[in-house]
Coordinates of C-alpha atoms in Angstrom, one line a residue:
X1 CA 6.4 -17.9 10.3
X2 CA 3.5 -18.5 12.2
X3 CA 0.0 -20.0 10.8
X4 CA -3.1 -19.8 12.7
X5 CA -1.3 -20.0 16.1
X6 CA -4.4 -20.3 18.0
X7 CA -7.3 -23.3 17.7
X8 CA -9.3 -21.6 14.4
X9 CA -12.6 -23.4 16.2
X10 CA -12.7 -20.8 18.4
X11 CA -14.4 -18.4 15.7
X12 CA -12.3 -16.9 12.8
X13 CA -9.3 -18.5 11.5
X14 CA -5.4 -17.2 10.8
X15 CA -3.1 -18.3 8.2
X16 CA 0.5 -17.3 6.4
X17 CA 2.9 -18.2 4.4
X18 CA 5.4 -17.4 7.3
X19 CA 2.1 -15.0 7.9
X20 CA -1.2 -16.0 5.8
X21 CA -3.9 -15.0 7.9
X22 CA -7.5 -15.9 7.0
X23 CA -10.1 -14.7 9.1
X24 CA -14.1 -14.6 9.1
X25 CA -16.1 -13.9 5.5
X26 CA -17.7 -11.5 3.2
X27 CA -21.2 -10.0 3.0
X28 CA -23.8 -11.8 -0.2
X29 CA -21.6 -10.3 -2.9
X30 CA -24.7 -8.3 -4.5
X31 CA -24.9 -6.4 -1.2
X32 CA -21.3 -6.3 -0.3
X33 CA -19.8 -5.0 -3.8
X34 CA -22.2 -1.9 -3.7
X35 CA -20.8 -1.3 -0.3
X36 CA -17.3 -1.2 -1.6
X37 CA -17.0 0.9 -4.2
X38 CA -20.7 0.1 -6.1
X39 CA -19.5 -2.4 -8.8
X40 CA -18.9 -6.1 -8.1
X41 CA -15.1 -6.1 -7.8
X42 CA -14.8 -10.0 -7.0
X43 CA -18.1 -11.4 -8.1
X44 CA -18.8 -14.8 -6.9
X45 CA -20.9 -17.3 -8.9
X46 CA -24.6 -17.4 -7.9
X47 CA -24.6 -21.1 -8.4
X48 CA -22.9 -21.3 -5.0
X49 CA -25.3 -19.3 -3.4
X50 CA -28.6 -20.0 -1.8
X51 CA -31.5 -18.2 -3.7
X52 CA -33.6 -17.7 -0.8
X53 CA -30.6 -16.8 1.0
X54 CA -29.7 -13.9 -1.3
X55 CA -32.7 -12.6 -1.7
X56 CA -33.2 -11.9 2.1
X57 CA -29.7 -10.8 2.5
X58 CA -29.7 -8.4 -0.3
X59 CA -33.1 -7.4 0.7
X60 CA -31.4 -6.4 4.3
X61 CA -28.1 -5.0 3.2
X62 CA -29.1 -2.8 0.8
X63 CA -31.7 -1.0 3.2
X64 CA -29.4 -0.7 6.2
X65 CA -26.1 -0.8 5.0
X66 CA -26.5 2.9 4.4
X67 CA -26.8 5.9 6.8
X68 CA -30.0 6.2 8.2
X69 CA -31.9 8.7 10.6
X70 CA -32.0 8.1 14.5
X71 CA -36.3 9.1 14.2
X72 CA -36.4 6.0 11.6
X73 CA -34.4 3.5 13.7
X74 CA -36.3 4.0 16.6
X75 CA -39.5 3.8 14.6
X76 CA -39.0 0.8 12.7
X77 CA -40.3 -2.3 15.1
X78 CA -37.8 -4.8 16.6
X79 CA -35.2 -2.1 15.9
X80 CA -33.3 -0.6 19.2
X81 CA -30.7 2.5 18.0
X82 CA -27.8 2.1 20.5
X83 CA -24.2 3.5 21.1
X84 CA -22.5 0.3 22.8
X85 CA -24.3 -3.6 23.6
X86 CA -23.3 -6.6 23.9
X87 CA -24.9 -9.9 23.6
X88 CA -25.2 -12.5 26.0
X89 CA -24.3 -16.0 25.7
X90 CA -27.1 -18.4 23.7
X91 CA -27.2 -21.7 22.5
X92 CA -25.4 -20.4 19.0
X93 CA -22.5 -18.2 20.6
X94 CA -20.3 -19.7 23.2
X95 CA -19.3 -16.1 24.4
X96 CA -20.5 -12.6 24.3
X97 CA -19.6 -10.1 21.7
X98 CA -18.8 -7.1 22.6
X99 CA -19.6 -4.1 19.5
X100 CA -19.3 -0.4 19.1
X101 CA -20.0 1.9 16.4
X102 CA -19.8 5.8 15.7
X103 CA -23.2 6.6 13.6
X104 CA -25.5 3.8 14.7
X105 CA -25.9 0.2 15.5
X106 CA -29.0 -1.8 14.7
X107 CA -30.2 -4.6 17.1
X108 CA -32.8 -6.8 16.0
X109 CA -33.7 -9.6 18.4
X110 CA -36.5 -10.6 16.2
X111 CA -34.2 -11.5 13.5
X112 CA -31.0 -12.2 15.2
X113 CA -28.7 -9.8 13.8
X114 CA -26.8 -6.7 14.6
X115 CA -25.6 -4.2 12.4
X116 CA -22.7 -1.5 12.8
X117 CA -21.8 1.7 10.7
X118 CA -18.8 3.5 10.9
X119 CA -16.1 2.6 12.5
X120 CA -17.4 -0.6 13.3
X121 CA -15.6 -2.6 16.1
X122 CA -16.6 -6.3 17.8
X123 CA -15.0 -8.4 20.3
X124 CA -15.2 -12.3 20.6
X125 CA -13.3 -13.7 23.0
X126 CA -9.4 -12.8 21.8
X127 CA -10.6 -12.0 18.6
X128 CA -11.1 -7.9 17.4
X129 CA -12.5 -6.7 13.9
X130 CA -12.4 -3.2 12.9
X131 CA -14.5 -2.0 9.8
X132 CA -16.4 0.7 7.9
X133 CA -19.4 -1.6 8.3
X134 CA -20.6 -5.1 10.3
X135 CA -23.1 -7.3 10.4
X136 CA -23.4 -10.4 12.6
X137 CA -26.0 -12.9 11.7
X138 CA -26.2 -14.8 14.8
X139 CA -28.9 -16.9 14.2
X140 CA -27.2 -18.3 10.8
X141 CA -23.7 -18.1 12.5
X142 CA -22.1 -15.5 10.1
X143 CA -19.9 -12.2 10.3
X144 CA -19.6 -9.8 7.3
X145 CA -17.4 -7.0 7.7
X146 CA -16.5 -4.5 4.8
X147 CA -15.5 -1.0 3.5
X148 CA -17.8 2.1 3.2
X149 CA -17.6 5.4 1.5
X150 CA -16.1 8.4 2.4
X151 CA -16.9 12.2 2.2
X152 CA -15.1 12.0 -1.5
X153 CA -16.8 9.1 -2.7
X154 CA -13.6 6.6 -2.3
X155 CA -14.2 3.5 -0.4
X156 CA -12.4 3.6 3.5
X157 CA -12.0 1.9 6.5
X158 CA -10.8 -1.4 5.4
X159 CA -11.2 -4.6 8.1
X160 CA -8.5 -5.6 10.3
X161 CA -9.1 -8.4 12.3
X162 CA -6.6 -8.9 15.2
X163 CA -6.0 -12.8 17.2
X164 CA -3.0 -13.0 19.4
X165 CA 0.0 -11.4 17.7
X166 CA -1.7 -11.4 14.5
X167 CA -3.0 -8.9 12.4
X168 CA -4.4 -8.7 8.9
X169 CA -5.7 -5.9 6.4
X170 CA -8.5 -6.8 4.3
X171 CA -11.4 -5.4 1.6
X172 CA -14.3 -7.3 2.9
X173 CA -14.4 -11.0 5.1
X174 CA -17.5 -13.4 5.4
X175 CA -17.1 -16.2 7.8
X176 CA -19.0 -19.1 9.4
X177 CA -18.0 -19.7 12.6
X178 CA -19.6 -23.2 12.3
X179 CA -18.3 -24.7 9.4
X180 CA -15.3 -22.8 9.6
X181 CA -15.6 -22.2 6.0
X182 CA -14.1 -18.0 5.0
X183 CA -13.9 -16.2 2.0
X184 CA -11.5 -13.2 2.2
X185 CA -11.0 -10.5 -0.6
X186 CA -7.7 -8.3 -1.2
X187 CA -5.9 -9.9 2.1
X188 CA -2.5 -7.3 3.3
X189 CA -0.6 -9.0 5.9
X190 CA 3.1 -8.7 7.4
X191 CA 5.1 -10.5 9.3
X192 CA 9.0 -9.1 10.2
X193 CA 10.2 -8.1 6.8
X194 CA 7.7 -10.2 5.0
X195 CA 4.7 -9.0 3.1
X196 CA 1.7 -11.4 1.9
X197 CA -1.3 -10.4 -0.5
X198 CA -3.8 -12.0 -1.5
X199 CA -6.5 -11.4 -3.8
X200 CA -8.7 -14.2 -3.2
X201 CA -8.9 -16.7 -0.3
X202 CA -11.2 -19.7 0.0
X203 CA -10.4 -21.7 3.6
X204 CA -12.5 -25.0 4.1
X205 CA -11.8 -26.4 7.3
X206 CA -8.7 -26.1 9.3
X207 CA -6.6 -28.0 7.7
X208 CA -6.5 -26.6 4.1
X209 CA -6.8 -23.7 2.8
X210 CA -7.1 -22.3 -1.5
X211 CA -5.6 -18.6 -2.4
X212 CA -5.6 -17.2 -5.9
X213 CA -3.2 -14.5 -7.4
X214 CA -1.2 -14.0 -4.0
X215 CA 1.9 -12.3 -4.3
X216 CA 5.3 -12.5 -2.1
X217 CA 7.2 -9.5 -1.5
X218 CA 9.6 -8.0 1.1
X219 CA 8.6 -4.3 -0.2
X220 CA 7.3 -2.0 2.5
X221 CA 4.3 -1.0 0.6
X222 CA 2.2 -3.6 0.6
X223 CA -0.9 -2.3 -2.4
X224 CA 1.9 -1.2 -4.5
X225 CA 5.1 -3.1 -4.4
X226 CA 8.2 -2.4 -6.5
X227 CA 8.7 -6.0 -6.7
X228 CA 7.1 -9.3 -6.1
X229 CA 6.2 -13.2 -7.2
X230 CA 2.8 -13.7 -8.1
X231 CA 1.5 -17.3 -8.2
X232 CA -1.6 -17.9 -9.6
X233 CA -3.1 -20.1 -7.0
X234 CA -1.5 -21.7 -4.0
X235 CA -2.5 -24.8 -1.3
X236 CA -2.0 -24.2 2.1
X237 CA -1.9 -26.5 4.8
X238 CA -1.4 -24.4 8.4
X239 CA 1.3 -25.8 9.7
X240 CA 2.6 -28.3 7.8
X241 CA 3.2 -26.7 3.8
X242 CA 2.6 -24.9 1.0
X243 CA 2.5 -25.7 -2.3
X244 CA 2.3 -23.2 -5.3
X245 CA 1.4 -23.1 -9.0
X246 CA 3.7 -21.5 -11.6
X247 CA 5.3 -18.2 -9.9
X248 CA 6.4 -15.7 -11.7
X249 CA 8.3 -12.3 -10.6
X250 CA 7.3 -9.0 -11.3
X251 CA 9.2 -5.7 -11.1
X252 CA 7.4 -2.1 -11.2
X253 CA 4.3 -4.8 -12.5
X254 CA 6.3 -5.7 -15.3
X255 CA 6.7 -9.3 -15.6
X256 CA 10.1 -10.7 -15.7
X257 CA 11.1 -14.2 -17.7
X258 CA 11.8 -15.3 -13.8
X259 CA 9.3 -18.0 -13.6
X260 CA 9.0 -21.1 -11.4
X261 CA 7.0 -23.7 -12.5
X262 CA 5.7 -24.8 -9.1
X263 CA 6.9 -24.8 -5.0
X264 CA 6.7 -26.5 -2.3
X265 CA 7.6 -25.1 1.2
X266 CA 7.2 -26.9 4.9
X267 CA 5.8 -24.6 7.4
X268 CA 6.3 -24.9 11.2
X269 CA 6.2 -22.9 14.5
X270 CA 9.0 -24.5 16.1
X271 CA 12.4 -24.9 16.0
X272 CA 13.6 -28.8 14.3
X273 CA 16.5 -30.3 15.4
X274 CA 18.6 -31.8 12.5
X275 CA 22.1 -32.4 10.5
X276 CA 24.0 -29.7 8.8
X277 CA 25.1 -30.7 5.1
X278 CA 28.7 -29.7 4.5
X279 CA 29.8 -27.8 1.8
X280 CA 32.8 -28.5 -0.2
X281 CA 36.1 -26.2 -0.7
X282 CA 39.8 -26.2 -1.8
X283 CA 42.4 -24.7 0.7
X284 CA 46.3 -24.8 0.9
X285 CA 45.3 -27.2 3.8
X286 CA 43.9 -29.4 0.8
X287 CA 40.2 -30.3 -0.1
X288 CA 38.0 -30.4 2.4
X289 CA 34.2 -30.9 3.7
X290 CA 33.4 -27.0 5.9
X291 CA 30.2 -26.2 7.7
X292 CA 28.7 -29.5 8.4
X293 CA 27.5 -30.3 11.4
X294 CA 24.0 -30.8 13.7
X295 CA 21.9 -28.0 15.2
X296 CA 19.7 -29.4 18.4
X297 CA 17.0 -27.5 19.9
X298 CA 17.2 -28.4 23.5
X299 CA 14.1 -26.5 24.1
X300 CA 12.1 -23.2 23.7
X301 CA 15.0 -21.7 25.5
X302 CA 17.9 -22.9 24.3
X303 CA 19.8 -24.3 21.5
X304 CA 22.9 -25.8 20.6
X305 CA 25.2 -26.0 17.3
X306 CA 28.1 -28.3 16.4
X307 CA 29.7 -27.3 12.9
X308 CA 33.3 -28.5 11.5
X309 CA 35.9 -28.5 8.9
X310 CA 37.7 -31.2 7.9
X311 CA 41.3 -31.1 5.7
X312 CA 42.4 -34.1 3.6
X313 CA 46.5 -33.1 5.3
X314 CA 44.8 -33.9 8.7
X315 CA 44.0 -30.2 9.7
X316 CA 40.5 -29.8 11.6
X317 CA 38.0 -27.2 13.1
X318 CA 35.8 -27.5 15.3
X319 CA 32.8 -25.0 16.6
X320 CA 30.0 -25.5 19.5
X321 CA 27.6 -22.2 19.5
X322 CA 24.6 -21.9 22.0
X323 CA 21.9 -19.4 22.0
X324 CA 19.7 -19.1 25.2
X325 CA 17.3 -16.9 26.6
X326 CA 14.6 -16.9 29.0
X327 CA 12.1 -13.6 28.8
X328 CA 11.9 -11.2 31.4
X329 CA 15.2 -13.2 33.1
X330 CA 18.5 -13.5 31.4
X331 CA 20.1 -14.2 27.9
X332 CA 23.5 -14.6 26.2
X333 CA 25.0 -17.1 24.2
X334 CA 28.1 -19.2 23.9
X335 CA 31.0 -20.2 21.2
X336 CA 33.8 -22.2 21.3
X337 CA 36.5 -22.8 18.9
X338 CA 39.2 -25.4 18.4
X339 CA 41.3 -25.5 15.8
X340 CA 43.9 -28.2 14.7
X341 CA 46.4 -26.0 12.0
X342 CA 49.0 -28.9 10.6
X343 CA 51.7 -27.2 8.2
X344 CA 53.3 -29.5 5.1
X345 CA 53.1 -33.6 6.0
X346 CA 54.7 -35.3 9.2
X347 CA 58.3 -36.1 8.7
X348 CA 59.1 -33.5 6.3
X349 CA 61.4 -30.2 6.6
X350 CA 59.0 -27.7 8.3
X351 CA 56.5 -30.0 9.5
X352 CA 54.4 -27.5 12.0
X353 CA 51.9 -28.3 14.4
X354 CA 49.7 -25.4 15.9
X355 CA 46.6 -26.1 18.8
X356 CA 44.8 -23.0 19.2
X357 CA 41.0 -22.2 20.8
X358 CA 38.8 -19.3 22.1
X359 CA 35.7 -18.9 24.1
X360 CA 33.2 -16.2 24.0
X361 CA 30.5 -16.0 26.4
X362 CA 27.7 -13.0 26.4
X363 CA 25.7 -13.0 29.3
X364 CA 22.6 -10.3 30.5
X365 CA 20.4 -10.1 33.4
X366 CA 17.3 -8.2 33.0
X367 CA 17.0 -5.4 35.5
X368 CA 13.4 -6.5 36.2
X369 CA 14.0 -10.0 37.3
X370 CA 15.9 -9.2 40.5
X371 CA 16.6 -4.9 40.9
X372 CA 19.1 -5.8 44.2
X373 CA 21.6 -8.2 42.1
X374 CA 23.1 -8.1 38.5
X375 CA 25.3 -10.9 36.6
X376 CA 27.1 -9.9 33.4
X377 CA 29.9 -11.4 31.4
X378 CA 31.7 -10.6 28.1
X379 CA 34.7 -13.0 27.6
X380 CA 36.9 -13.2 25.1
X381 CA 39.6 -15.7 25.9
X382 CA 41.9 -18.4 24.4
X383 CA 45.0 -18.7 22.4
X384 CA 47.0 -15.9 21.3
X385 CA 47.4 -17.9 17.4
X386 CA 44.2 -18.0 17.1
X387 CA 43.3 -14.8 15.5
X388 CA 46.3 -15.1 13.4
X389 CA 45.2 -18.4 11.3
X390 CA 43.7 -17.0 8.0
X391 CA 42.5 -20.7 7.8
X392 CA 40.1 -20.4 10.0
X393 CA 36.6 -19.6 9.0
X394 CA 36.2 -16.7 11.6
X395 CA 38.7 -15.2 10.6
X396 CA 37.2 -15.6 6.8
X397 CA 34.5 -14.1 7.0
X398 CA 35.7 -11.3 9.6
X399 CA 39.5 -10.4 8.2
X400 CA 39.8 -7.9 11.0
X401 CA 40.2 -10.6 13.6
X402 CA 43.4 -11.6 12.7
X403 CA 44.4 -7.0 13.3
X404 CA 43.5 -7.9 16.7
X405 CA 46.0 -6.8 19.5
X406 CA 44.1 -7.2 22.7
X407 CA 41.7 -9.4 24.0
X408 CA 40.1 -8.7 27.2
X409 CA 37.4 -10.8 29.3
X410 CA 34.9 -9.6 32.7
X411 CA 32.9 -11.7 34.6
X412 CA 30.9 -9.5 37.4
X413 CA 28.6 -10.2 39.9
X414 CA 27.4 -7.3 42.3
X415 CA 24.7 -7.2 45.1
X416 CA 22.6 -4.5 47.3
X417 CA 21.0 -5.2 50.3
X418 CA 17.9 -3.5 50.4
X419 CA 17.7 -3.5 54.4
X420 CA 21.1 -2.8 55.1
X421 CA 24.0 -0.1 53.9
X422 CA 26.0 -3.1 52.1
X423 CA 27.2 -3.6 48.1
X424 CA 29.8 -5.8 47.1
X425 CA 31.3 -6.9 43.7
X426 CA 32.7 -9.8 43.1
X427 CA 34.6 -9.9 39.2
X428 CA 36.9 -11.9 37.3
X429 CA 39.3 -9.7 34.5
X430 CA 41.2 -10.4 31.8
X431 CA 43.4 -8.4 29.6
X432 CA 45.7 -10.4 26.8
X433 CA 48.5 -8.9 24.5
X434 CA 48.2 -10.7 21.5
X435 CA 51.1 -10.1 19.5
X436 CA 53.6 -10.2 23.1
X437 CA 51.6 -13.5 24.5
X438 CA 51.6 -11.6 27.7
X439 CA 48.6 -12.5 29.8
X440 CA 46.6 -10.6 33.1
X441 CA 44.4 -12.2 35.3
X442 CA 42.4 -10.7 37.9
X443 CA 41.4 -14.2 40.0
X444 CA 39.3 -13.0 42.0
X445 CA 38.6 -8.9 42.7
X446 CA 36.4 -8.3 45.4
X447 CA 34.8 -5.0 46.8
X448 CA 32.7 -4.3 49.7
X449 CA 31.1 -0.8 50.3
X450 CA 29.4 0.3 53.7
X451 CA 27.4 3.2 53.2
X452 CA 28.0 6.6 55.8
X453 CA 26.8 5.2 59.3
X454 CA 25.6 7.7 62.3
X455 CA 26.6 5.3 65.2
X456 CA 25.6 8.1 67.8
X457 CA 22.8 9.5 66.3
X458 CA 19.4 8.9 67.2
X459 CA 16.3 8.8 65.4
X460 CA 18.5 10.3 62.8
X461 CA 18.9 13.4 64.2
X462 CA 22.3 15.5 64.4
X463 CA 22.5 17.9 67.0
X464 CA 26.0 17.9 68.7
X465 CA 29.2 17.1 67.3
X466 CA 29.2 13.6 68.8
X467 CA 25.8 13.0 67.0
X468 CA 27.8 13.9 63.5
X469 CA 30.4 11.4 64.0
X470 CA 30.4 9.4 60.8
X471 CA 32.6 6.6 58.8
X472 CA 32.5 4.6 55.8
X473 CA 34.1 1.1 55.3
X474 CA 35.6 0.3 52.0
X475 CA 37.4 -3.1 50.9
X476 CA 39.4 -4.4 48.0
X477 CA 40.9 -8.2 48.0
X478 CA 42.7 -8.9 44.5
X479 CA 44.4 -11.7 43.1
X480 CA 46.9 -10.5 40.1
X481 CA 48.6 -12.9 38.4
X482 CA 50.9 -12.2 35.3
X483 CA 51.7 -15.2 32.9
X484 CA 52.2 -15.9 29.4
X485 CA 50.2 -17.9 26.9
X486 CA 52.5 -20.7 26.8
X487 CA 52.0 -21.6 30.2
X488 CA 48.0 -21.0 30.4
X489 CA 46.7 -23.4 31.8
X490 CA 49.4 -25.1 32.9
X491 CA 50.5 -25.3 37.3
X492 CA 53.1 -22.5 36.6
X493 CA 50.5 -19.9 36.1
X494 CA 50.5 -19.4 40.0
X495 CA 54.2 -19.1 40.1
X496 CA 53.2 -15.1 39.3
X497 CA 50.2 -15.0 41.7
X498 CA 50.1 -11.6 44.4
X499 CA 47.5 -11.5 46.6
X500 CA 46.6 -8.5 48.6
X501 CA 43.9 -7.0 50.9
X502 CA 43.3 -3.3 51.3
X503 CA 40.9 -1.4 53.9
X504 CA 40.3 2.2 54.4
X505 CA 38.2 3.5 56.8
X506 CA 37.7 7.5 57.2
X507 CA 36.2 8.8 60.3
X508 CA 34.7 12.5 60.2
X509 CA 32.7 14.8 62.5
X510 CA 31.3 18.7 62.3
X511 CA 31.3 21.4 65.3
X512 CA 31.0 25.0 65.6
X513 CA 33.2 27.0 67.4
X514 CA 32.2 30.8 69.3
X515 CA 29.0 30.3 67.0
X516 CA 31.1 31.5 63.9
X517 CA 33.6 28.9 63.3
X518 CA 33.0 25.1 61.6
X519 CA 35.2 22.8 62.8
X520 CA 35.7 19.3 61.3
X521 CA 38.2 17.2 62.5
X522 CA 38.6 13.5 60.5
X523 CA 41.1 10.5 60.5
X524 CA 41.8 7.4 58.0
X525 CA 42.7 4.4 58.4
X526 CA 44.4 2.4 55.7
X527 CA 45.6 -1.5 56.4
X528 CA 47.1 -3.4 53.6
X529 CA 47.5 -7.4 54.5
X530 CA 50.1 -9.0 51.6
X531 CA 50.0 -12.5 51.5
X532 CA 54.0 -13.1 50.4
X533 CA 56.9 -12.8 52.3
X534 CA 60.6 -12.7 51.8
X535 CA 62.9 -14.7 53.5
X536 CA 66.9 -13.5 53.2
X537 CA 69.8 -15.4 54.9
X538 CA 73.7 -14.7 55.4

């Protein structure tokens, strides 16, 4: 869960609780609240307020927040009625804003604002708001952005404000882009399968942030959930934590005795490398310490996770998982599994012990990265006993591993030539009988592809039967070898090795005959090279 990815002194500011996003600020709440919906619907104590402040703010929203006639905007003095402007850079902004709106929008230089009605829209460097209604005080550094009302009288077009990969639904923002101090009302924000509002949000500076009666829920509709945990007020420090009051959960907002009397919860972008607490369990293999382990982020493309079990009758597991991917180039991942299966104690009647391991490997090239080459894998290898140990925790949590009856592996690499009428393959295969321990290997298969060549013809023309002379080249070297699991890797595994080269090469042409009759004579050749012999004496 990211919060505020980007620097928030850039203008408005981003948070979450695996998403809080705070952004920008409200208009003077007298003003503001009649925008909305005409009644002060989050009222904010005057106290905190400059008089003098209010009384010019008020004095301006309430006579321009509403719709107003082109003939009086272009009257009224310092006023310029445009569609689309932008303002340059000054000493205040370190950028220009870019601003749009449908009915009107107000410049006044005089005064140093700019106002927006309907469908409002601004742009600040990577930053994009979208309300009913804007107004940018420039001069004192502030953005207000709110709701306005609709043909039926019901307040519309809420503010989204957009950063990066962030977006967040709100009733009305105010924000100073110098102190970096925001006040946010009725936030709706998502992240994946996460859902965050807020009805109140107070940030100071970048480092902490105040929210009163949020609520947590994974529901998809966000203004009326069928369940969520409402905390009465919550810390927020992006990046680091969050700390919450007394939680309580609601269902159909009825409250349940659920209640927590407080939280705490560490935030970070990044993955943490760091030790896997086992769990303990009783087995026939005795008690035992499962899942423990360390999980190491090598970096931001790949990680790596060690996990095992251990058995108090000397019977062990052992599991190395990687995940890797690189965007827009390849991606797969990686397990192997060894596993130590002891039966009864050493030196007693039936005393068994079993070795058995697999690999999997999951490999994909994007298309994109290189359209003339492709590398793929999907193995599935090992020991034929290993999907039949019910001990093992694979095989736990997935029961129909151990119904397995085949297990089959492919490694390929092929390659076009973009200049040149040439493809070849190059694949290893595998194909395993699990219950019969017979084993099939394909070490290596290679096959090469020549595309139809004119030899005669040129400038690609075809106009006599020695012009349409035509062949195709096609080769297949394989390496079979047939073994069992017992002797997997092991020298013997050759003893079964046949190795053979096939070529075929068909040669056609096409030629009329008393104007009426096609004629089109072709040959093949075939060559097989075997690399065995037999050697027979009397």
């Amino acid at each position: 869960m990211s919060i505020y990815k980007n620097n928030i002194s850039k203008l408005f500011t981003k948070i979450s609780f695996g998403v809080f996003f705070m952004a920008l600020t409200c208009i003077s709440p007298s003003g503001f609240a009649q925008i909305i919906d005409g009644k002060k619907t989050f009222p904010i104590p005057q106290k905190n307020l400059d008089a003098k402040k209010d009384t010019i703010k008020s004095n301006i929203l309430n006579n321009r927040f509403r719709p107003v006639s082109k003939d009086s905007l272009v009257s009224k003095k310092d006023s310029l009625a445009i569609k689309q402007d932008s303002i340059q850079e000054s000493g205040t902004l370190k950028d220009k804003i870019t601003h749009f709106a449908e009915d009107y929008t107000e410049v006044n230089n005089q005064k140093k604002y700019i106002k927006l009605y309907n469908k409002a829209h601004i742009h600040y460097k990577d930053i994009d708001l979208t309300a009913g209604v804007i107004y940018i005080d420039y001069a004192k550094k502030e953005v207000y952005a709110g709701r306005i009302l609709d043909s039926l009288g019901k307040p519309a077009q809420r503010p989204v404000f957009k950063q990066g990969n962030t977006e967040t639904e709100n009733d009305s923002i105010r924000f100073n882009f110098e102190t970096k101090k925001a006040l946010v009302w009725n936030t709706y924000t998502r992240e994946g399968e996460f859902g965050l509002v807020s009805e109140v949000s107070k940030k100071y500076n970048d480092s902490i942030m105040f929210v009163k009666n949020v609520k947590f829920t994974t529901a998809k509709d966000l203004e009326h959930p069928e369940y969520y945990f409402l905390s009465k007020k919550a810390k927020i420090v992006p990046g680091k934590k969050i700390v919450i009051g007394t939680t309580q959960m609601w269902i159909e907002d009825v409250a349940t005795p659920v209640v927590i009397p407080f939280g705490f919860f560490p935030l970070t972008n990044k993955r943490k490398s760091g030790f896997i607490l086992p769990s303990f369990a009783d087995s026939r293999h005795g008690f035992s310490l499962t899942g423990g382990g360390f999980y190491w982020a090598m970096s931001q493309y790949a990680d790596l996770k060690v996990t095992g079990d251990i058995y108090t009758d000397g019977s062990f597991l052992m599991s190395l998982a990687s995940n890797y991917k690189k965007r827009y180039k390849f991606g797969g991942n990686f397990v192997f599994n060894y596993n130590n299966d002891i039966t009864l104690e050493r030196g007693l009647e039936g005393y068994q012990k079993n070795v058995s391991w697999n690999v999997r490997w999951n490999h994909s090239k994007d298309a994109k990265s290189s359209p003339l080459s492709n590398f793929s894998t999907n193995v599935n290898f090992g020991s034929s006993q290993y999907f039949r140990n019910t001990n093992n925790y694979q095989n736990a949590i997935n029961p129909a591993n151990t119904l397995q009856n085949t297990l089959s592996s492919s490694i390929t690499y092929s390659k076009r030539f973009a200049n040149l009428p040439v493809d070849f393959s190059l694949s290893l295969n595998h194909s395993q009988n699990v219950n019969t321990q017979k084993i099939d290997l394909n070490l290596p298969e290679f096959n090469l592809n020549v595309s139809r060549i004119y030899p005669f013809s040129k400038n690609g023309r075809k106009r006599n039967a020695l012009e349409k002379i035509n062949f195709t080249y096609k080769m297949n070297a394989l390496d079979k070898i047939s073994t069992t699991d017992s002797l997997l890797l092991t020298p013997k595994i050759w003893e079964g090795s046949r190795m053979g080269v096939k070529q075929y090469i068909p040669i056609s042409t096409n030629m009329k005959l008393l104007k009426y009759f096609n004629f089109q004579p072709s040959i093949n050749y075939t060559e097989v090279w075997l690399f065995q012999s037999v050697e027979k004496y009397w």
